[in-house]
Coordinates of C-alpha atoms and ligand atoms in Angstrom, one line a residue:
M201 CA 0.2 0.1 0.0
R202 CA 1.3 3.3 -0.9
D203 CA 2.0 5.8 1.8
I204 CA -0.3 8.8 2.0
P205 CA 1.4 12.0 2.7
E206 CA 0.2 13.8 6.3
S207 CA 0.7 17.4 5.7
E208 CA -1.5 19.7 3.6
S209 CA 1.4 21.3 1.8
E210 CA 2.9 18.0 0.8
I211 CA 0.1 17.0 -1.1
A212 CA -1.3 20.4 -2.5
G213 CA 1.0 20.1 -5.2
I214 CA 0.4 16.5 -6.2
V215 CA -3.2 16.3 -6.2
S216 CA -5.0 16.9 -9.3
P217 CA -8.0 18.9 -9.6
E218 CA -10.1 15.5 -10.3
T219 CA -8.9 14.1 -6.9
T220 CA -11.4 14.8 -4.1
R221 CA -10.0 14.4 -0.6
S222 CA -11.8 13.6 2.5
G223 CA -9.5 14.4 5.4
P224 CA -8.8 12.3 8.6
K225 CA -12.1 12.6 10.4
S226 CA -14.5 12.1 7.3
A227 CA -12.2 9.6 6.1
R228 CA -12.8 7.6 9.2
E229 CA -16.6 8.1 8.9
I230 CA -16.4 7.0 5.2
N231 CA -14.4 4.0 6.2
L232 CA -16.6 3.1 9.1
S233 CA -19.6 3.2 7.1
A234 CA -18.3 1.3 4.2
V235 CA -17.3 -1.6 6.6
Q236 CA -20.6 -1.2 8.3
S237 CA -22.5 -1.7 5.1
V238 CA -20.7 -5.1 4.5
V239 CA -21.5 -6.2 7.9
E240 CA -25.0 -5.5 7.6
T241 CA -25.0 -7.6 4.3
V242 CA -24.0 -10.8 6.3
R243 CA -25.0 -9.9 9.8
S244 CA -28.3 -11.6 9.5
T245 CA -26.8 -14.8 8.3
L246 CA -24.7 -15.7 11.4
G247 CA -25.4 -18.9 13.3
P248 CA -27.8 -21.7 13.0
R249 CA -30.7 -19.2 13.0
G250 CA -29.0 -17.2 10.3
K251 CA -31.3 -16.2 7.4
D252 CA -30.4 -17.0 3.7
K253 CA -30.0 -14.3 1.1
L254 CA -31.4 -14.3 -2.4
I255 CA -28.7 -13.0 -5.0
E256 CA -29.7 -12.3 -8.3
K257 CA -26.8 -12.0 -10.4
P258 CA -26.5 -9.8 -13.4
D259 CA -26.9 -12.7 -15.9
G260 CA -30.3 -13.2 -14.4
E261 CA -29.2 -16.5 -12.3
V262 CA -30.7 -16.8 -8.8
L263 CA -28.8 -17.9 -5.9
I264 CA -29.9 -18.4 -2.3
T265 CA -27.1 -19.0 0.1
N266 CA -26.1 -18.1 3.7
D267 CA -22.5 -18.4 3.1
S268 CA -21.1 -15.0 3.7
E269 CA -18.0 -15.7 1.3
T270 CA -20.3 -16.4 -1.4
I271 CA -22.5 -13.6 -0.8
L272 CA -19.5 -10.9 -0.6
S273 CA -18.3 -12.5 -3.7
E274 CA -21.3 -11.9 -5.6
T275 CA -21.8 -8.2 -4.3
A276 CA -20.4 -5.5 -6.1
V277 CA -18.6 -2.8 -4.0
S278 CA -16.6 0.2 -5.2
N279 CA -15.3 1.5 -1.9
P280 CA -11.9 0.3 -1.2
V281 CA -12.2 -0.2 2.4
A282 CA -15.3 -2.5 1.7
S283 CA -13.3 -4.3 -0.4
L284 CA -10.7 -4.9 2.1
T285 CA -13.4 -6.0 4.6
I286 CA -14.4 -8.5 2.0
S287 CA -10.8 -9.8 1.3
V288 CA -10.5 -10.5 5.2
A289 CA -13.6 -12.4 4.8
K290 CA -12.2 -14.2 1.9
A291 CA -8.7 -14.7 3.8
V292 CA -10.5 -16.4 6.5
G293 CA -12.6 -18.5 4.2
Q294 CA -9.7 -19.7 2.0
E295 CA -8.1 -21.9 4.7
Y296 CA -11.2 -23.3 6.3
H297 CA -14.2 -22.1 4.3
D298 CA -15.7 -21.2 7.5
G299 CA -15.5 -18.2 10.0
S300 CA -16.0 -15.4 7.3
T301 CA -19.2 -13.8 8.8
T302 CA -17.7 -13.9 12.2
A303 CA -14.5 -12.2 10.9
V304 CA -16.6 -9.5 9.1
I305 CA -18.8 -8.8 12.0
L306 CA -15.8 -8.5 14.5
T307 CA -13.9 -6.2 12.0
G308 CA -16.8 -4.0 12.1
A309 CA -17.3 -4.1 15.9
L310 CA -13.7 -3.3 16.4
L311 CA -14.0 -0.2 14.1
D312 CA -17.1 0.8 16.0
A313 CA -15.5 0.5 19.4
A314 CA -12.3 2.3 18.0
E315 CA -14.5 5.2 16.9
S316 CA -15.9 6.0 20.4
L317 CA -12.2 5.7 21.6
I318 CA -11.0 8.4 19.1
E319 CA -13.9 10.6 20.0
Q320 CA -12.5 10.6 23.4
G321 CA -9.3 11.7 22.3
V322 CA -7.1 8.6 21.8
A323 CA -5.2 8.7 18.5
P324 CA -6.1 6.1 16.2
N325 CA -2.5 4.5 16.1
V326 CA -2.6 4.2 19.9
V327 CA -6.1 2.4 19.3
A328 CA -4.3 0.3 16.9
R329 CA -1.4 -0.6 18.8
G330 CA -3.9 -1.5 21.7
F331 CA -6.1 -3.6 19.5
E332 CA -3.0 -5.6 18.6
R333 CA -1.9 -6.3 22.1
A334 CA -5.3 -7.3 23.0
R335 CA -5.2 -9.7 20.3
Q336 CA -2.1 -11.3 21.4
C337 CA -3.7 -11.4 24.9
A338 CA -6.8 -13.2 23.6
D339 CA -4.5 -15.6 21.7
R340 CA -3.0 -16.5 24.9
S341 CA -6.1 -17.0 26.3
L342 CA -7.0 -19.5 23.5
D343 CA -4.2 -21.8 24.5
D344 CA -5.6 -21.8 28.0
V345 CA -9.0 -22.7 27.1
M346 CA -9.0 -24.9 24.2
I347 CA -9.5 -28.5 24.3
P348 CA -6.7 -30.5 23.0
G349 CA -6.9 -32.3 19.4
G350 CA -6.8 -35.9 18.7
W351 CA -8.7 -38.5 16.9
N352 CA -12.1 -38.2 18.9
V353 CA -14.5 -39.4 16.2
E354 CA -17.7 -38.0 18.3
V355 CA -15.8 -34.6 18.6
L356 CA -14.7 -34.4 15.1
T357 CA -17.9 -35.2 13.8
H358 CA -19.6 -32.4 15.9
V359 CA -17.0 -29.9 14.7
A360 CA -17.8 -30.9 11.1
E361 CA -21.6 -30.6 12.1
T362 CA -21.2 -27.2 13.4
A363 CA -19.4 -26.1 10.4
T364 CA -22.0 -27.3 8.2
T365 CA -25.0 -26.5 10.0
G366 CA -27.8 -25.0 7.7
T367 CA -27.0 -26.8 4.6
G368 CA -31.0 -26.9 4.0
L369 CA -30.3 -29.2 1.0
G370 CA -32.0 -32.3 1.8
M371 CA -29.1 -33.3 3.9
A372 CA -28.8 -32.4 7.4
G373 CA -25.4 -31.0 8.9
S374 CA -25.0 -34.2 10.7
D375 CA -25.1 -36.3 7.6
V376 CA -22.5 -34.2 5.9
A377 CA -20.2 -34.4 8.9
T378 CA -20.6 -38.2 8.9
L379 CA -19.3 -38.4 5.4
V380 CA -16.5 -36.4 6.0
V381 CA -15.3 -38.1 9.2
E382 CA -15.7 -41.5 7.7
A383 CA -13.6 -40.5 4.9
A384 CA -11.2 -38.6 6.8
E385 CA -10.7 -42.1 9.0
L386 CA -9.6 -44.0 5.9
V387 CA -6.8 -41.8 5.3
R388 CA -5.7 -40.6 8.9
D389 CA -2.2 -41.1 10.0
A390 CA -2.3 -41.0 13.7
D391 CA -4.2 -37.8 14.8
S392 CA -4.2 -36.0 11.6
F393 CA -4.9 -36.4 7.9
D394 CA -4.5 -34.7 4.7
P395 CA -7.7 -33.6 3.3
D396 CA -6.2 -33.3 -0.3
R397 CA -6.1 -37.2 -0.4
I398 CA -10.1 -37.3 -0.4
R399 CA -11.6 -36.6 -3.5
I400 CA -15.2 -35.3 -3.9
V401 CA -17.3 -36.7 -6.8
T402 CA -20.9 -35.3 -7.6
Q403 CA -23.6 -36.8 -9.4
T404 CA -27.0 -35.6 -10.3
G405 CA -30.0 -37.6 -10.1
Q406 CA -30.5 -39.2 -6.9
S407 CA -31.4 -38.0 -3.8
P408 CA -28.6 -36.6 -1.3
A409 CA -29.3 -39.2 1.2
T410 CA -27.9 -41.6 -1.2
S411 CA -24.4 -39.8 -0.9
T412 CA -21.8 -42.0 0.3
V413 CA -17.9 -42.6 0.8
S414 CA -16.3 -45.0 -1.2
R415 CA -13.1 -46.6 0.1
T416 CA -12.1 -46.8 -3.8
V417 CA -11.4 -44.0 -6.1
A418 CA -14.5 -43.4 -7.9
L419 CA -14.3 -42.0 -11.4
A420 CA -17.5 -41.1 -13.3
K421 CA -16.1 -41.8 -16.8
D422 CA -16.9 -44.1 -19.6
P423 CA -14.5 -46.2 -21.7
V424 CA -13.6 -44.4 -25.0
R425 CA -15.2 -47.4 -27.0
Q426 CA -18.2 -49.4 -25.7
A427 CA -16.1 -52.6 -27.0
M428 CA -13.5 -52.1 -24.4
P429 CA -13.7 -54.0 -21.1
D430 CA -15.3 -52.5 -18.3
E431 CA -13.6 -54.5 -15.6
V432 CA -9.7 -54.9 -15.4
I433 CA -8.8 -57.1 -12.4
D434 CA -5.4 -57.0 -10.9
G435 CA -4.5 -55.0 -14.2
R436 CA -1.5 -53.0 -15.0
V437 CA -2.5 -49.3 -15.6
L438 CA -0.7 -46.6 -17.6
F439 CA -1.3 -43.0 -16.6
I440 CA -0.4 -40.1 -19.0
R441 CA -0.9 -36.4 -18.5
G442 CA -1.6 -35.6 -22.1
S443 CA -2.9 -37.3 -25.1
L444 CA -2.6 -40.4 -27.2
E445 CA -2.3 -38.2 -30.3
L446 CA 0.3 -37.2 -32.9
S447 CA 0.7 -33.7 -32.0
D448 CA 2.1 -34.5 -28.4
T449 CA 5.0 -36.4 -29.6
N450 CA 5.7 -34.9 -33.0
Q451 CA 6.5 -31.4 -33.9
K452 CA 3.6 -30.3 -36.3
T453 CA 5.3 -29.5 -39.7
S454 CA 3.8 -27.8 -42.6
I455 CA 3.7 -29.7 -45.7
V456 CA 2.8 -29.0 -49.2
I457 CA 0.1 -31.3 -50.5
E458 CA 0.5 -31.4 -54.4
D459 CA -2.1 -34.2 -55.2
V460 CA -4.5 -36.4 -53.8
D461 CA -1.9 -39.2 -53.5
S462 CA 0.5 -37.3 -51.4
F463 CA -2.4 -36.3 -49.2
T464 CA -3.4 -40.0 -48.7
R465 CA 0.4 -40.9 -48.1
F466 CA 0.7 -38.3 -45.6
H467 CA -2.5 -39.2 -43.9
E468 CA -1.6 -42.9 -43.7
R469 CA 1.7 -42.1 -42.3
E470 CA 0.0 -39.9 -39.4
A471 CA -2.4 -43.0 -38.8
T472 CA 0.6 -45.4 -38.6
E473 CA 2.5 -43.2 -36.1
I474 CA -0.7 -43.1 -33.9
R475 CA -1.0 -46.7 -34.2
D476 CA 2.6 -47.2 -33.0
L477 CA 1.8 -44.9 -30.1
A478 CA -1.3 -47.2 -29.1
G479 CA 1.1 -50.2 -29.8
R480 CA 3.7 -48.8 -27.3
V481 CA 0.9 -49.1 -24.6
V482 CA 0.1 -52.4 -25.7
D483 CA 3.9 -53.5 -25.4
L484 CA 4.1 -51.9 -21.9
G485 CA 2.0 -54.7 -21.1
A486 CA -0.9 -52.2 -19.9
D487 CA -4.4 -53.5 -19.6
A488 CA -5.7 -50.1 -18.9
V489 CA -4.7 -46.3 -20.0
L490 CA -5.9 -43.2 -18.5
C491 CA -5.3 -39.9 -20.3
S492 CA -5.8 -36.5 -19.1
R493 CA -6.5 -35.3 -22.9
S494 CA -7.7 -37.0 -25.9
I495 CA -7.2 -40.5 -27.6
A496 CA -6.9 -40.4 -31.4
D497 CA -9.5 -42.7 -33.2
E498 CA -7.0 -44.9 -34.7
A499 CA -5.3 -45.2 -31.1
Q500 CA -8.9 -46.3 -29.8
S501 CA -9.1 -48.9 -32.5
V502 CA -5.8 -50.5 -31.6
L503 CA -6.6 -50.4 -27.8
S504 CA -9.8 -51.7 -28.3
R505 CA -8.6 -54.7 -30.3
E506 CA -6.0 -55.4 -27.8
N507 CA -8.8 -55.4 -25.0
V508 CA -7.1 -52.5 -23.3
L509 CA -9.4 -50.2 -21.3
A510 CA -8.9 -46.7 -22.2
I511 CA -10.4 -43.6 -20.6
R512 CA -9.7 -40.0 -21.6
Q513 CA -10.3 -36.7 -20.4
V514 CA -9.6 -37.6 -16.8
D515 CA -8.9 -34.2 -15.1
E516 CA -5.3 -34.2 -13.6
D517 CA -6.6 -34.3 -10.1
A518 CA -8.2 -37.7 -10.5
L519 CA -5.3 -38.9 -12.6
N520 CA -2.6 -38.2 -9.8
T521 CA -5.0 -39.8 -7.2
I522 CA -5.6 -42.7 -9.2
A523 CA -1.9 -43.2 -9.8
A524 CA -1.1 -42.7 -6.0
S525 CA -3.6 -45.4 -5.1
L526 CA -2.5 -47.6 -7.9
G527 CA 1.1 -47.2 -6.9
G528 CA 1.9 -45.8 -10.4
T529 CA 3.6 -42.7 -11.8
V530 CA 2.0 -40.2 -14.2
V531 CA 4.2 -39.8 -17.4
S532 CA 3.7 -36.9 -19.7
S533 CA 3.8 -39.1 -23.1
V534 CA 3.7 -42.8 -23.7
T535 CA 7.2 -42.6 -25.6
E536 CA 9.0 -41.9 -22.1
A537 CA 6.7 -44.4 -20.1
T538 CA 8.7 -47.4 -18.9
T539 CA 7.0 -50.6 -17.2
D540 CA 8.1 -49.1 -14.0
D541 CA 5.7 -46.3 -14.2
L542 CA 2.7 -48.6 -14.4
G543 CA 0.4 -49.1 -11.3
S544 CA -1.7 -52.1 -10.6
G545 CA -5.1 -52.8 -9.3
D546 CA -8.7 -53.4 -10.2
F547 CA -11.3 -51.3 -12.2
R548 CA -14.8 -52.4 -11.4
R549 CA -17.8 -50.8 -13.3
D550 CA -21.0 -49.9 -11.5
P551 CA -23.5 -49.6 -14.1
D552 CA -26.0 -48.1 -11.9
D553 CA -23.8 -45.2 -10.6
E554 CA -22.0 -44.8 -14.1
L555 CA -18.8 -45.0 -12.1
F556 CA -15.5 -46.9 -12.0
C557 CA -14.6 -48.0 -8.6
I558 CA -10.8 -48.1 -8.6
E559 CA -8.8 -49.8 -6.3
G560 CA -4.9 -50.7 -5.8
N561 CA -2.3 -51.4 -3.4
G562 CA -0.9 -47.8 -3.2
E563 CA -2.1 -45.3 -0.9
P564 CA -5.7 -45.3 0.4
R565 CA -7.5 -42.7 -1.6
P566 CA -11.3 -42.5 -0.7
T567 CA -13.8 -40.7 -2.5
I568 CA -17.0 -38.9 -1.2
I569 CA -19.8 -39.3 -3.7
I570 CA -22.3 -36.4 -3.3
R571 CA -25.7 -37.0 -5.0
G572 CA -28.6 -34.7 -5.4
P573 CA -31.3 -33.8 -8.0
T574 CA -29.6 -30.7 -9.6
Q575 CA -26.0 -29.6 -10.4
G576 CA -26.4 -26.4 -8.2
M577 CA -27.5 -28.8 -5.2
V578 CA -24.5 -31.0 -5.5
D579 CA -22.0 -28.2 -6.0
E580 CA -23.3 -26.6 -2.7
L581 CA -23.4 -29.7 -0.9
S582 CA -19.8 -30.7 -2.0
Q583 CA -18.8 -27.0 -0.7
H584 CA -20.0 -28.1 2.3
V585 CA -18.1 -31.5 2.5
E586 CA -14.8 -29.5 1.4
T587 CA -15.6 -27.2 4.5
G588 CA -16.1 -30.1 6.8
L589 CA -13.0 -31.9 5.6
E590 CA -10.9 -28.7 6.3
I591 CA -12.4 -27.8 9.6
V592 CA -11.9 -31.8 10.8
A593 CA -8.4 -31.6 9.8
G594 CA -7.8 -28.6 11.6
A595 CA -9.5 -29.6 14.7
S596 CA -7.8 -33.1 14.9
D597 CA -4.4 -31.3 14.6
G598 CA -4.8 -28.3 16.6
G599 CA -7.7 -28.7 19.0
V600 CA -11.1 -27.2 19.6
V601 CA -13.1 -24.7 21.5
G602 CA -16.8 -24.4 22.4
G603 CA -18.8 -22.4 19.7
A604 CA -22.2 -20.7 20.0
G605 CA -20.5 -17.3 21.0
A606 CA -19.1 -19.2 24.2
L607 CA -15.5 -18.6 23.2
E608 CA -15.8 -14.9 22.4
V609 CA -17.7 -14.2 25.6
E610 CA -14.9 -16.1 27.4
L611 CA -12.0 -14.1 25.9
S612 CA -13.7 -10.8 26.3
H613 CA -14.3 -11.8 30.2
R614 CA -10.5 -12.6 30.2
L615 CA -9.5 -9.4 28.3
R616 CA -11.4 -7.3 30.7
R617 CA -9.8 -8.9 33.6
A618 CA -6.2 -8.6 32.0
A619 CA -7.0 -4.6 31.4
R620 CA -7.4 -4.2 35.0
G621 CA -3.6 -4.6 35.2
I622 CA -2.7 -2.2 32.3
D623 CA -2.4 1.5 32.7
G624 CA -3.8 4.4 30.6
R625 CA -5.3 4.4 27.0
E626 CA -4.0 0.7 26.3
Q627 CA -6.6 -0.4 28.9
L628 CA -9.3 1.3 26.9
A629 CA -8.2 -0.7 23.8
F630 CA -8.4 -3.9 25.8
E631 CA -12.0 -3.0 26.9
A632 CA -13.0 -1.9 23.5
F633 CA -11.6 -5.2 22.1
A634 CA -13.7 -7.1 24.5
D635 CA -16.8 -5.2 23.8
A636 CA -16.4 -6.0 20.0
L637 CA -16.0 -9.6 20.7
E638 CA -19.3 -9.8 22.5
Q639 CA -20.9 -8.8 19.1
I640 CA -20.7 -12.3 18.2
P641 CA -23.1 -13.8 20.9
Q642 CA -25.3 -10.7 20.4
T643 CA -25.6 -11.2 17.0
L644 CA -26.4 -15.0 17.4
G645 CA -29.0 -14.0 20.0
E646 CA -30.5 -11.4 17.8
N647 CA -30.7 -14.1 15.0
A648 CA -32.3 -16.4 17.4
G649 CA -35.0 -13.8 18.1
L650 CA -33.7 -12.8 21.7
D651 CA -33.4 -9.5 23.1
P652 CA -29.6 -9.1 22.6
V653 CA -29.0 -7.2 25.8
D654 CA -30.7 -9.6 28.1
A655 CA -28.7 -12.6 26.4
L656 CA -25.5 -10.9 26.9
V657 CA -26.3 -10.0 30.4
S658 CA -26.9 -13.9 31.3
L659 CA -23.7 -14.9 29.4
R660 CA -21.7 -12.7 31.4
T661 CA -22.9 -13.7 34.5
A662 CA -22.4 -17.2 33.6
H663 CA -18.8 -16.7 32.5
A664 CA -17.9 -14.6 35.6
S665 CA -19.1 -17.6 37.7
G666 CA -16.6 -19.9 35.7
D667 CA -19.1 -21.6 33.1
R668 CA -16.4 -21.2 30.5
W669 CA -18.6 -22.6 27.5
A670 CA -21.8 -20.7 28.2
G671 CA -23.2 -19.5 24.9
I672 CA -26.4 -18.9 22.8
G673 CA -28.1 -22.3 21.8
E674 CA -30.0 -22.9 18.5
N675 CA -33.1 -22.0 20.2
G676 CA -31.9 -18.8 21.7
D677 CA -31.5 -20.5 25.2
I678 CA -28.2 -20.3 27.2
I679 CA -26.4 -23.6 26.7
N680 CA -23.1 -25.0 27.5
A681 CA -21.4 -25.2 24.1
V682 CA -19.2 -28.2 24.9
D683 CA -22.1 -30.0 26.7
T684 CA -24.3 -29.6 23.5
N685 CA -21.3 -30.5 21.1
V686 CA -20.9 -27.1 19.4
Y687 CA -17.3 -27.4 18.7
E688 CA -14.9 -25.2 16.4
P689 CA -11.3 -25.7 15.7
V690 CA -9.2 -23.5 17.7
E691 CA -7.2 -22.5 14.6
M692 CA -10.0 -21.3 12.9
K693 CA -10.9 -19.1 15.7
R694 CA -7.3 -17.7 16.0
Q695 CA -7.3 -17.0 12.3
V696 CA -10.4 -15.2 12.6
L697 CA -9.4 -13.1 15.4
K698 CA -6.1 -12.2 13.5
S699 CA -7.8 -11.3 10.4
A700 CA -10.2 -9.1 12.0
T701 CA -7.7 -7.3 13.9
E702 CA -5.4 -6.8 11.2
A703 CA -8.2 -5.3 8.9
A704 CA -9.3 -3.2 11.6
T705 CA -5.9 -1.8 12.3
L706 CA -5.4 -1.1 8.8
V707 CA -8.4 0.8 8.3
L708 CA -7.7 2.9 11.5
R709 CA -4.3 3.8 10.1
I710 CA -5.9 5.3 7.1
D711 CA -6.3 9.0 7.7
D712 CA -7.0 10.2 4.0
V713 CA -9.1 8.8 1.2
L714 CA -8.5 10.2 -2.1
T715 CA -10.8 9.4 -4.6
V716 CA -9.9 9.8 -8.3
D717 CA -13.5 10.7 -9.6
A718 CA -12.7 12.3 -13.2
L719 CA -10.3 9.7 -14.1
S720 CA -12.0 8.2 -16.8
E721 CA -13.1 11.4 -18.3
S722 CA -9.7 13.0 -18.4
L723 CA -8.1 10.0 -19.9
S724 CA -10.7 10.0 -22.8
S725 CA -10.2 13.9 -23.2
D726 CA -6.4 13.5 -23.8
Ligands
ADP812 P1 -19.3 -18.1 10.1 O1 -19.2 -17.7 8.5 O2 -18.7 -17.1 10.8 O3 -18.9 -19.5 10.2 P2 -21.8 -19.4 10.6 O4 -23.2 -18.5 9.9 O5 -21.5 -20.4 10.0 O6 -20.8 -18.0 10.3 O7 -22.2 -19.0 12.1 C1 -21.0 -19.6 12.9 C2 -21.4 -19.2 14.4 O8 -22.7 -20.1 14.7 C3 -20.3 -19.8 15.3 O9 -20.4 -19.0 16.3 C4 -21.1 -21.2 15.9 O10 -20.3 -21.6 17.0 C5 -22.4 -21.1 15.8 N1 -23.1 -22.2 15.6 C6 -23.1 -23.1 14.8 N2 -24.0 -24.1 14.9 C7 -24.4 -24.0 16.2 C8 -25.1 -24.4 16.9 N3 -25.9 -25.8 16.7 N4 -25.8 -23.9 18.0 C9 -25.4 -22.9 18.5 N5 -24.3 -22.1 17.8 C10 -24.1 -22.6 16.6
MG813 MG1 -19.7 -21.4 9.4

């Protein structure tokens, strides 16, 4: 980001007449209201009682969602500070696909709290510094209160459930969570697992309840020729990142065709070369070949005749996964392949599902098969499954905390206690940070139809008397989040606090907004 000169005299000479300036006070006002408008967009979606938003896209497509990452991606904003807030939501979402709404609300609440401190005469940079100290303090409290990770199937299922509540897509959060943990269990190594080892495949046409975890790699593809075998047991398999076409192996040269004969000769030579490529697959001893791109017609004929199963257009992700699970190596062309590159295993066809189930002696690579009536629905469900996988990976690695706003109230309680030992203006920043955190349970309460002030008072009392996980239940009652199995990964919460604080302090440090209004006009008149 570029530095904005502080003094009037410095800037007078460099700002063109088309540039309007706001000055520090109104800059803060503009920024605050920009952030608040982003907050207002997503506020009502927070929590299990959050409402959905209907978005009509410019192309007329209608989207119904309560995922703030999606909502904000589809919302056009022109204000740079609003875009900044949106990128915070996305940054949080990128890692876990969760926590975005919380991060946005917290950013807004921090800026709100900062504004009243600034009005009391505390300099914005002092507030910013105080916020960062408060965040560090909250971060240490997180270590104190968290419940250590580990492979506890019940807890992990509940973590995934909390992250995927409100799917409303014919599949309860608990069903999504069960699929996620079942698949994770198949690839786990002690207390952790790599979510990338699990593939998600979507299929339209059946009910979401028929979604399932396959221990094998599921591939929704057909053989290139019907005559090819659709079952290969204990076969050898070649994986090509590329095609079985001439262009991949030979440089294309331009030739001058003088007569029909030379054209035919040229064509025949090409066909022979393609058949040779296919012949090479056969010579390697492959019973099946998978290509990420196309397979030429002549090559298909040869392979079909030789009873080799050939599948084309296998996306690279699937290709790598299948190679890993069959213990093979992906090669970039058949000419460089050796028998060592082949994997081995079974291909079975499930005619009802139009899927190949592929299994070998390599790494376990399960597939979560998501089914639903429409593509939009399966896409959204698979997004939830992806979220669940990231969340479960984070929770088993790093541990969990109680959700339902309980963590935020507990951190707020601890920050206020810590503030007592701090002098001066920083104490005010700690208290402001504590206030901001309470916006989360307050919003959860509001969305559940509670009087937000009453709810907050009861929560504060509970936490002051040591009920660390008191939060707002789905029905608006005060619950113990851990007793009612509302868990969230501690690392996700850490990331939310960090991103929101970073965004708020960044905005606080801006003391001027320069808007170049007439840029396009001046460009066109040049
Ligand atoms: P975000 O984008 O921040 O994840 P969500 O709309 O998913 O926003 O809401 C998350 C909040 O809802 C968290 O504070 C979480 O603890 C809370 N929450 C989720 N499920 C429940 C539940 N069953 N009961 C109470 N609170 C819940
Ligand atoms: Mg969420």
